[in-house]
């Protein structure tokens, strides 16, 4: 099986690459940071092929796919993992540039990658698309604004893929984690404020990147007649809270 993972330079993507390679599969690891890709490729050996790729650039996507040798060109699993959150401020104080970046990566980049790879899967009558969503796509919270909206897009796009792909043999899943530690997610979101990022996980036992990788592997290796439409994952220390209420006391 050949697996294409976007955003493989760290976090979920790197963990998924390790999991698939350790289980005997070939992995195309892509991302913008070439040094990290090369380091991961050196760790994983011949079963991993690094591709410098920016999902927000359609020419970059086309160039990367066109450059694949024949033995790497039949992609069985696409994992749209590249994504990010930026900021936790209320909407009226948030950066429009940050919003644009999240939309470009989490929405436009995801659909561009899917559209580039999906036709060959349909033509073969097999394939799996795993989109990384979030519990934020269903559950709003203060400061979530555009990040949550992008993950709601991922949820609805994946369900609409399912509607389009019925009978084709191609599967689509939205994998939606909750609180997950050990990645760069909060450091990126909080603009490099490592102390604030650490406090997000203080006193908790969050999900790990390996938990997400193992779940993605399970989805991809189920019998081909089974489609997992959506998985929402949380650590046991996380749950649903009350609605936000502003009290004037």
C-alpha positions as a Python dict, from the first residue, in 0.01 Angstrom:
ca = {
    (1, 'X'): (0, 0, 0),
    (2, 'X'): (123, 351, -85),
    (3, 'X'): (19, 626, 154),
    (4, 'X'): (48, 1000, 82),
    (5, 'X'): (63, 1214, 398),
    (6, 'X'): (55, 1593, 393),
    (7, 'X'): (204, 1788, 679),
    (8, 'X'): (442, 1503, 762),
    (9, 'X'): (720, 1718, 906),
    (10, 'X'): (597, 1689, 1267),
    (11, 'X'): (314, 1581, 1495),
    (12, 'X'): (37, 1363, 1355),
    (13, 'X'): (193, 1341, 1009),
    (14, 'X'): (532, 1217, 1126),
    (15, 'X'): (370, 970, 1368),
    (16, 'X'): (146, 834, 1091),
    (17, 'X'): (443, 795, 858),
    (18, 'X'): (625, 588, 1122),
    (19, 'X'): (318, 373, 1188),
    (20, 'X'): (255, 286, 824),
    (21, 'X'): (623, 215, 750),
    (22, 'X'): (660, 0, 1061),
    (23, 'X'): (367, -206, 935),
    (24, 'X'): (523, -268, 596),
    (25, 'X'): (377, 8, 378),
    (26, 'X'): (536, 274, 157),
    (27, 'X'): (480, 636, 250),
    (28, 'X'): (510, 961, 57),
    (29, 'X'): (593, 1218, 325),
    (30, 'X'): (522, 1576, 223),
    (31, 'X'): (556, 1919, 377),
    (32, 'X'): (724, 2255, 341),
    (33, 'X'): (1026, 2200, 569),
    (34, 'X'): (1276, 2005, 360),
    (35, 'X'): (1524, 1953, 644),
    (36, 'X'): (1262, 1778, 856),
    (37, 'X'): (1143, 1566, 565),
    (38, 'X'): (1497, 1453, 492),
    (39, 'X'): (1554, 1366, 859),
    (40, 'X'): (1232, 1162, 871),
    (41, 'X'): (1317, 990, 543),
    (42, 'X'): (1661, 900, 678),
    (43, 'X'): (1497, 752, 986),
    (44, 'X'): (1239, 550, 792),
    (45, 'X'): (1459, 431, 506),
    (46, 'X'): (1364, 329, 154),
    (47, 'X'): (996, 286, 241),
    (48, 'X'): (959, 664, 276),
    (49, 'X'): (994, 916, -6),
    (50, 'X'): (1014, 1287, 87),
    (51, 'X'): (831, 1548, -122),
    (52, 'X'): (864, 1920, -59),
    (53, 'X'): (508, 2043, -105),
    (54, 'X'): (291, 2341, -12),
    (55, 'X'): (-76, 2242, -18),
    (56, 'X'): (-179, 2606, -62),
    (57, 'X'): (3, 2618, -398),
    (58, 'X'): (-172, 2426, -678),
    (59, 'X'): (142, 2436, -896),
    (60, 'X'): (339, 2280, -610),
    (61, 'X'): (84, 1998, -583),
    (62, 'X'): (88, 1931, -957),
    (63, 'X'): (466, 1940, -975),
    (64, 'X'): (502, 1699, -685),
    (65, 'X'): (257, 1447, -828),
    (66, 'X'): (397, 1475, -1181),
    (67, 'X'): (746, 1401, -1049),
    (68, 'X'): (653, 1069, -889),
    (69, 'X'): (816, 765, -1051),
    (70, 'X'): (579, 496, -1174),
    (71, 'X'): (640, 269, -875),
    (72, 'X'): (522, 545, -638),
    (73, 'X'): (238, 687, -845),
    (74, 'X'): (-52, 459, -742),
    (75, 'X'): (-162, 625, -420),
    (76, 'X'): (-387, 397, -215),
    (77, 'X'): (-440, 624, 87),
    (78, 'X'): (-441, 1005, 97),
    (79, 'X'): (-416, 1153, 445),
    (80, 'X'): (-496, 1524, 438),
    (81, 'X'): (-318, 1608, 760),
    (82, 'X'): (-168, 1950, 681),
    (83, 'X'): (-350, 2214, 884),
    (84, 'X'): (-315, 2463, 1165),
    (85, 'X'): (-486, 2691, 1413),
    (86, 'X'): (-375, 3050, 1463),
    (87, 'X'): (-484, 3260, 1758),
    (88, 'X'): (-739, 3232, 2037),
    (89, 'X'): (-871, 3589, 2038),
    (90, 'X'): (-1238, 3676, 1984),
    (91, 'X'): (-1345, 3729, 1624),
    (92, 'X'): (-1355, 4109, 1649),
    (93, 'X'): (-992, 4113, 1764),
    (94, 'X'): (-852, 3839, 1541),
    (95, 'X'): (-610, 3879, 1252),
    (96, 'X'): (-767, 3859, 907),
    (97, 'X'): (-431, 3735, 779),
    (98, 'X'): (-444, 3446, 1028),
    (99, 'X'): (-797, 3366, 915),
    (100, 'X'): (-689, 3363, 551),
    (101, 'X'): (-397, 3131, 631),
    (102, 'X'): (-622, 2883, 810),
    (103, 'X'): (-876, 2881, 528),
    (104, 'X'): (-602, 2843, 264),
    (105, 'X'): (-444, 2546, 440),
    (106, 'X'): (-730, 2370, 619),
    (107, 'X'): (-990, 2410, 343),
    (108, 'X'): (-844, 2510, 6),
    (109, 'X'): (-530, 2300, 42),
    (110, 'X'): (-726, 1995, 153),
    (111, 'X'): (-968, 2010, -138),
    (112, 'X'): (-689, 2076, -389),
    (113, 'X'): (-499, 1767, -273),
    (114, 'X'): (-816, 1558, -279),
    (115, 'X'): (-911, 1672, -630),
    (116, 'X'): (-560, 1596, -756),
    (117, 'X'): (-553, 1237, -630),
    (118, 'X'): (-918, 1127, -622),
    (119, 'X'): (-977, 1067, -997),
    (120, 'X'): (-712, 793, -1015),
    (121, 'X'): (-862, 622, -712),
    (122, 'X'): (-1207, 626, -870),
    (123, 'X'): (-1066, 496, -1198),
    (124, 'X'): (-906, 201, -1014),
    (125, 'X'): (-1213, 140, -799),
    (126, 'X'): (-1022, 159, -472),
    (127, 'X'): (-865, 407, -233),
    (128, 'X'): (-910, 582, 99),
    (129, 'X'): (-914, 953, 184),
    (130, 'X'): (-864, 1041, 551),
    (131, 'X'): (-922, 1407, 637),
    (132, 'X'): (-799, 1544, 969),
    (133, 'X'): (-1085, 1731, 1127),
    (134, 'X'): (-1133, 1832, 1490),
    (135, 'X'): (-1392, 1828, 1766),
    (136, 'X'): (-1386, 2205, 1703),
    (137, 'X'): (-1573, 2136, 1381),
    (138, 'X'): (-1882, 2044, 1582),
    (139, 'X'): (-1832, 2214, 1918),
    (140, 'X'): (-1783, 2592, 1921),
    (141, 'X'): (-1578, 2759, 2191),
    (142, 'X'): (-1457, 3115, 2256),
    (143, 'X'): (-1161, 3193, 2032),
    (144, 'X'): (-1233, 2902, 1799),
    (145, 'X'): (-1404, 3119, 1534),
    (146, 'X'): (-1240, 3052, 1193),
    (147, 'X'): (-1043, 2747, 1304),
    (148, 'X'): (-1364, 2576, 1410),
    (149, 'X'): (-1532, 2686, 1089),
    (150, 'X'): (-1255, 2531, 878),
    (151, 'X'): (-1294, 2201, 1060),
    (152, 'X'): (-1672, 2215, 1012),
    (153, 'X'): (-1591, 2250, 642),
    (154, 'X'): (-1372, 1939, 661),
    (155, 'X'): (-1658, 1747, 821),
    (156, 'X'): (-1913, 1850, 559),
    (157, 'X'): (-1675, 1806, 266),
    (158, 'X'): (-1596, 1453, 382),
    (159, 'X'): (-1964, 1363, 413),
    (160, 'X'): (-2029, 1502, 66),
    (161, 'X'): (-1737, 1299, -68),
    (162, 'X'): (-1912, 994, 74),
    (163, 'X'): (-2228, 1090, -113),
    (164, 'X'): (-2036, 1124, -439),
    (165, 'X'): (-1826, 810, -393),
    (166, 'X'): (-2100, 558, -319),
    (167, 'X'): (-2037, 248, -531),
    (168, 'X'): (-1692, 359, -650),
    (169, 'X'): (-1491, 155, -399),
    (170, 'X'): (-1327, 473, -267),
    (171, 'X'): (-1367, 554, 101),
    (172, 'X'): (-1361, 882, 293),
    (173, 'X'): (-1327, 947, 666),
    (174, 'X'): (-1319, 1254, 888),
    (175, 'X'): (-1082, 1185, 1179),
    (176, 'X'): (-1163, 1445, 1444),
    (177, 'X'): (-939, 1455, 1755),
    (178, 'X'): (-987, 1657, 2071),
    (179, 'X'): (-712, 1761, 2312),
    (180, 'X'): (-385, 1618, 2184),
    (181, 'X'): (-41, 1687, 2326),
    (182, 'X'): (316, 1628, 2214),
    (183, 'X'): (279, 1820, 1886),
    (184, 'X'): (347, 2173, 1763),
    (185, 'X'): (-24, 2257, 1740),
    (186, 'X'): (-53, 2489, 2040),
    (187, 'X'): (295, 2636, 1991),
    (188, 'X'): (194, 2741, 1639),
    (189, 'X'): (-147, 2861, 1751),
    (190, 'X'): (5, 3075, 2026),
    (191, 'X'): (276, 3216, 1797),
    (192, 'X'): (572, 3051, 1967),
    (193, 'X'): (468, 3122, 2326),
    (194, 'X'): (589, 2788, 2455),
    (195, 'X'): (495, 2861, 2816),
    (196, 'X'): (135, 2936, 2722),
    (197, 'X'): (127, 2630, 2497),
    (198, 'X'): (246, 2408, 2781),
    (199, 'X'): (-32, 2538, 3007),
    (200, 'X'): (-292, 2407, 2758),
    (201, 'X'): (-196, 2054, 2864),
    (202, 'X'): (-105, 2123, 3227),
    (203, 'X'): (-253, 1861, 3461),
    (204, 'X'): (-401, 1655, 3176),
    (205, 'X'): (-333, 1327, 3001),
    (206, 'X'): (-414, 1426, 2643),
    (207, 'X'): (-425, 1215, 2331),
    (208, 'X'): (-90, 1162, 2162),
    (209, 'X'): (17, 1180, 1799),
    (210, 'X'): (64, 803, 1815),
    (211, 'X'): (-301, 760, 1918),
    (212, 'X'): (-407, 949, 1606),
    (213, 'X'): (-161, 753, 1390),
    (214, 'X'): (-290, 419, 1517),
    (215, 'X'): (-648, 526, 1448),
    (216, 'X'): (-562, 637, 1094),
    (217, 'X'): (-388, 305, 1035),
    (218, 'X'): (-693, 114, 1160),
    (219, 'X'): (-922, 313, 927),
    (220, 'X'): (-697, 254, 625),
    (221, 'X'): (-655, -120, 681),
    (222, 'X'): (-1015, -221, 746),
    (223, 'X'): (-1176, -458, 495),
    (224, 'X'): (-1254, -263, 179),
    (225, 'X'): (-1632, -291, 216),
    (226, 'X'): (-1623, -87, 540),
    (227, 'X'): (-1626, 294, 542),
    (228, 'X'): (-1576, 482, 867),
    (229, 'X'): (-1760, 807, 805),
    (230, 'X'): (-1636, 990, 1111),
    (231, 'X'): (-1437, 929, 1427),
    (232, 'X'): (-1437, 1181, 1711),
    (233, 'X'): (-1168, 1114, 1971),
    (234, 'X'): (-1111, 1274, 2310),
    (235, 'X'): (-892, 1187, 2606),
    (236, 'X'): (-1087, 1081, 2912),
    (237, 'X'): (-989, 1407, 3084),
    (238, 'X'): (-1185, 1608, 2825),
    (239, 'X'): (-1559, 1637, 2777),
    (240, 'X'): (-1838, 1870, 2672),
    (241, 'X'): (-1890, 2174, 2888),
    (242, 'X'): (-2176, 2414, 2952),
    (243, 'X'): (-2267, 2692, 2713),
    (244, 'X'): (-2070, 3014, 2752),
    (245, 'X'): (-2259, 3268, 2962),
    (246, 'X'): (-2156, 3629, 3027),
    (247, 'X'): (-2273, 3732, 3374),
    (248, 'X'): (-2298, 4093, 3483),
    (249, 'X'): (-2272, 4067, 3860),
}
